[in-house]
Coordinates of C-alpha atoms in Angstrom, one line a residue:
M28 CA 26.6 101.7 -4.3
G29 CA 24.2 102.6 -7.2
H30 CA 24.6 106.2 -8.6
I31 CA 21.9 108.8 -10.1
K32 CA 22.8 111.5 -12.4
E33 CA 22.7 114.8 -10.4
E34 CA 20.0 116.3 -12.6
N35 CA 17.4 113.5 -11.9
L36 CA 18.0 113.9 -8.0
G37 CA 15.2 116.1 -7.8
L38 CA 12.9 113.7 -9.7
L39 CA 14.2 110.8 -7.4
D40 CA 13.2 112.8 -4.2
Y41 CA 9.7 113.4 -5.6
L42 CA 8.9 110.0 -7.2
L43 CA 10.1 109.0 -3.5
D44 CA 7.9 111.3 -1.7
Q45 CA 5.2 110.6 -3.7
H46 CA 5.3 106.9 -3.5
D47 CA 5.4 106.6 -7.1
Y48 CA 7.0 103.6 -7.4
A49 CA 6.1 102.4 -11.1
M50 CA 7.8 105.7 -12.3
L51 CA 10.8 104.9 -9.8
V52 CA 11.4 101.4 -11.4
K53 CA 11.6 103.1 -15.0
L54 CA 14.1 106.1 -13.3
L55 CA 16.0 103.2 -11.8
Q56 CA 16.2 100.8 -14.7
K57 CA 17.3 104.1 -16.8
E58 CA 20.0 105.2 -14.4
G59 CA 21.4 101.3 -14.1
A60 CA 20.6 101.1 -10.5
P61 CA 21.4 97.7 -9.0
A62 CA 18.6 95.1 -9.5
S63 CA 18.3 95.0 -5.5
L64 CA 17.4 98.5 -5.8
Q65 CA 15.0 98.4 -8.4
A66 CA 13.4 95.1 -6.3
F67 CA 12.7 97.5 -3.5
A68 CA 11.0 99.8 -5.8
R69 CA 8.7 97.1 -6.9
L70 CA 8.3 95.9 -3.7
G71 CA 6.6 99.1 -2.8
Q72 CA 4.7 99.2 -5.7
A73 CA 3.3 95.8 -4.5
L74 CA 2.6 97.1 -1.2
V75 CA 0.7 100.2 -2.4
Q76 CA -1.2 98.0 -4.8
G77 CA -2.1 94.9 -2.5
N78 CA -0.2 92.7 -4.5
L79 CA 0.2 89.8 -2.2
P80 CA 2.0 87.3 -4.3
V81 CA 4.7 89.8 -5.1
I82 CA 5.0 90.9 -1.7
D83 CA 5.5 87.5 -0.5
K84 CA 8.1 86.9 -3.3
L85 CA 10.2 90.1 -3.0
A86 CA 10.0 90.7 0.8
Q87 CA 11.7 87.1 1.1
E88 CA 14.1 88.0 -1.6
L89 CA 15.1 91.3 0.0
D90 CA 15.6 89.9 3.4
Q91 CA 12.2 91.7 4.5
D92 CA 10.3 88.9 6.5
Q93 CA 8.9 91.6 8.7
L94 CA 6.4 92.1 5.7
L95 CA 5.7 88.1 5.7
R96 CA 3.8 88.2 9.1
P97 CA 0.1 89.1 8.6
E98 CA -2.7 86.9 7.3
A99 CA -3.9 87.6 3.8
L100 CA -6.8 89.6 4.9
E101 CA -4.6 92.0 7.2
Q102 CA -1.7 92.3 4.7
A103 CA -4.4 93.6 2.3
T104 CA -6.3 96.1 4.7
Y105 CA -2.7 97.2 5.4
A106 CA -2.1 97.9 1.6
A107 CA -5.4 99.6 1.3
Y108 CA -4.6 101.5 3.9
R109 CA -1.5 102.8 2.3
A110 CA -3.1 103.6 -0.8
L111 CA -5.6 105.7 1.3
Q112 CA -2.8 107.5 3.2
I113 CA -1.1 108.2 -0.4
Q114 CA -4.4 109.5 -2.3
L115 CA -4.7 111.9 0.7
K116 CA -1.1 113.3 0.3
R117 CA -1.9 113.8 -3.4
Q118 CA -4.9 115.4 -2.3
E119 CA -7.1 112.7 -4.5
Y120 CA -10.3 113.2 -2.2
G121 CA -12.5 111.3 -4.5
D122 CA -10.3 108.5 -5.1
Y123 CA -9.9 108.3 -1.3
F124 CA -13.3 107.8 -0.5
R125 CA -14.3 105.5 -3.5
A126 CA -11.7 103.4 -1.7
L127 CA -13.1 103.7 1.4
T128 CA -16.2 101.1 1.6
P129 CA -13.8 98.0 1.1
I130 CA -11.2 98.8 3.8
L131 CA -14.1 99.4 6.0
V132 CA -15.7 96.1 5.4
N133 CA -12.4 94.4 6.3
I134 CA -11.8 96.7 9.3
F135 CA -15.1 95.8 10.4
R136 CA -14.6 92.2 9.8
L137 CA -11.5 92.0 11.5
I138 CA -13.1 93.7 14.4
F139 CA -16.1 92.0 14.8
E140 CA -14.0 88.6 14.4
K141 CA -11.2 89.6 16.8
R142 CA -13.0 90.9 19.6
V143 CA -16.6 89.3 19.5
M144 CA -16.9 86.1 17.1
P145 CA -13.5 84.5 16.3
Q146 CA -15.5 81.7 14.1
L147 CA -16.7 84.6 12.2
D148 CA -15.1 82.8 8.7
Q149 CA -17.5 79.9 9.2
F150 CA -20.6 82.3 8.4
I151 CA -18.9 83.8 5.5
E152 CA -18.5 82.3 1.9
P153 CA -17.1 83.3 -1.7
I154 CA -19.3 83.4 -4.4
K155 CA -18.5 82.9 -8.1
K156 CA -21.2 83.7 -10.5
E157 CA -21.2 83.1 -14.5
D158 CA -20.6 86.7 -16.7
I159 CA -21.8 87.3 -20.1
D160 CA -19.3 85.1 -21.6
G161 CA -20.5 81.8 -19.4
R162 CA -17.1 82.2 -17.2
H163 CA -17.6 81.7 -13.3
L164 CA -16.1 84.5 -11.9
Y165 CA -15.6 85.4 -8.4
R166 CA -18.1 88.1 -7.5
G167 CA -17.4 88.7 -3.5
L168 CA -18.3 87.4 -0.1
Q169 CA -21.8 86.6 1.2
W170 CA -23.4 85.4 4.2
K171 CA -23.6 81.8 4.3
Q172 CA -27.6 81.0 4.7
S173 CA -27.6 77.5 5.7
R174 CA -25.0 78.2 8.6
V175 CA -26.5 81.6 9.7
E176 CA -29.7 79.5 10.3
A177 CA -28.4 76.6 11.4
S178 CA -28.7 77.5 15.1
D179 CA -29.5 80.4 17.5
N180 CA -26.2 82.4 17.0
I181 CA -25.6 85.8 17.2
V182 CA -25.6 86.4 13.4
N183 CA -28.7 85.1 13.3
Q184 CA -30.0 87.1 16.4
T185 CA -29.1 90.5 14.8
F186 CA -30.2 89.9 11.4
H187 CA -33.5 88.7 12.9
R188 CA -33.8 91.9 14.7
Y189 CA -33.2 94.3 11.8
Y190 CA -34.6 92.2 9.2
G191 CA -37.2 90.0 10.4
D192 CA -37.3 86.7 8.3
H193 CA -36.5 89.1 5.3
F194 CA -32.7 89.1 5.0
N195 CA -31.4 89.0 1.4
Y196 CA -28.5 86.6 1.5
D197 CA -27.8 87.8 -2.2
Q198 CA -26.2 90.9 -0.8
Y199 CA -22.5 90.8 -0.3
L200 CA -21.0 91.4 3.2
S201 CA -21.2 94.8 3.8
S202 CA -20.0 97.3 6.2
S203 CA -23.6 98.1 7.3
H204 CA -24.2 94.4 8.2
L205 CA -21.1 94.2 10.4
L206 CA -21.8 97.5 12.0
K207 CA -25.0 96.0 13.0
L208 CA -23.5 92.9 14.3
I209 CA -20.7 95.0 16.2
T210 CA -23.5 97.4 17.6
D211 CA -25.5 94.4 19.2
H212 CA -22.4 92.6 20.4
S213 CA -19.8 94.7 21.6
Q214 CA -19.6 96.2 25.0
D215 CA -17.1 98.9 24.0
K216 CA -19.3 101.8 23.6
D217 CA -16.2 103.8 22.3
L218 CA -15.7 101.5 19.4
V219 CA -19.2 101.3 18.5
A220 CA -19.3 105.5 18.2
K221 CA -16.4 105.3 16.2
A222 CA -17.6 102.7 14.0
T223 CA -21.0 104.3 13.8
R224 CA -19.5 107.6 12.8
M225 CA -17.0 106.2 10.2
R226 CA -20.3 104.5 8.7
A227 CA -21.8 108.0 8.4
V228 CA -19.1 109.2 6.4
E229 CA -19.4 106.0 4.2
K230 CA -22.8 106.8 3.6
Y231 CA -22.8 110.4 3.4
V232 CA -19.6 111.1 1.9
R233 CA -18.5 108.0 0.0
N234 CA -21.6 106.7 -1.9
L235 CA -22.5 109.9 -3.7
S236 CA -18.6 110.4 -4.4
A237 CA -18.8 106.6 -5.7
H238 CA -22.1 107.0 -7.9
E239 CA -22.1 110.5 -9.4
V240 CA -20.0 112.6 -10.8
V241 CA -18.9 115.3 -8.2
F242 CA -16.4 117.7 -7.3
V243 CA -14.7 116.5 -3.9
D244 CA -13.1 119.0 -1.8
Q245 CA -12.4 119.6 1.8
A246 CA -15.3 121.9 2.2
W247 CA -17.7 119.4 0.6
V248 CA -16.5 116.6 2.6
K249 CA -17.0 118.6 5.8
E250 CA -20.4 119.9 4.9
R251 CA -21.6 116.2 4.0
G252 CA -19.5 114.2 6.7
Q253 CA -19.6 116.7 9.5
L254 CA -15.7 116.0 9.9
S255 CA -12.8 117.5 8.1
L256 CA -10.8 115.0 5.9
E257 CA -7.8 115.0 8.7
E258 CA -10.2 113.8 11.2
I259 CA -11.7 111.4 9.2
N260 CA -8.2 109.9 8.3
H261 CA -7.7 109.9 12.1
L262 CA -10.7 108.0 12.6
L263 CA -9.8 105.5 10.3
G264 CA -6.6 105.3 11.8
E265 CA -8.0 104.8 15.3
L266 CA -10.2 101.7 13.8
M267 CA -7.3 100.3 12.5
T268 CA -5.8 100.1 15.7
L269 CA -9.4 98.5 17.6
A270 CA -9.0 96.1 14.7
D271 CA -5.2 95.1 15.9
L272 CA -4.0 96.6 12.7
K273 CA -0.7 98.4 14.5
D274 CA 2.2 96.3 13.2
Q275 CA 4.7 99.4 12.8
D276 CA 6.6 97.2 10.2
Q277 CA 3.3 97.1 7.9
L278 CA 2.5 101.3 8.7
N279 CA 6.1 102.2 8.1
A280 CA 7.1 99.7 5.1
L281 CA 7.3 102.4 2.1
S282 CA 9.3 104.9 4.7
K283 CA 11.8 101.8 4.8
I284 CA 11.7 101.2 1.5
N285 CA 12.5 104.7 0.6
K286 CA 15.2 104.8 3.2
E287 CA 16.8 101.3 1.5
I288 CA 16.9 103.1 -1.9
K289 CA 18.2 106.2 -1.0
Q290 CA 21.1 104.4 1.2
G291 CA 21.5 102.0 -2.0
L292 CA 22.0 104.9 -4.0
G293 CA 24.4 107.1 -1.9
V294 CA 21.9 110.0 -1.8

């Protein structure tokens, strides 16, 4: 069984509560805690950061096979959701909203893929572009024009409805594109309403906080988004469920890691 000095117990509790696993690793190293507990802390950090190769490696080493189940897109989305919950807990509201767009794109993509169009991946392609040093770097996902325009498919129908013949294929995959597809082709009115409301939060709260230096507090969020922070976060959780992202092993992963560390230290 590991041990930790009594004077560091308060710090241990704080780091676990705040999910500050980077500092926790340093504390465990300093205290000479077992390597397995240090590995649990590194796994916690990887789960927050979305470091999928490290998650796979440490989950196997620590017999946490339940963390290996989701596909990469789902696993990355769970990680983004965990990070948002930590930012909300720490009252890092600006960071919370700046991180909202990537997870919304993933959630809307999964919703449309699972509920309407399982072959959606065929219409999307990763893009690499040359940087100022001549390196070809991954830049993001774009709609595959040759596939979208190859037939009278529902993606083509929606794009033509909203953009006519002028859809800009140089744009990257966005929540706006995906919401239009969901709105046009989902029969679930509750889903459409929730996705539309969250897209409005992204448009009126996230976009300004991401592109201007502004002070983000609860009152500012409520004024612009017409929802409280708690309501926005609850709505995000509902959209996670609608995207079938409801694996309790994933959602409770950090609590389980904290429990393993505390039990291993005998505290």
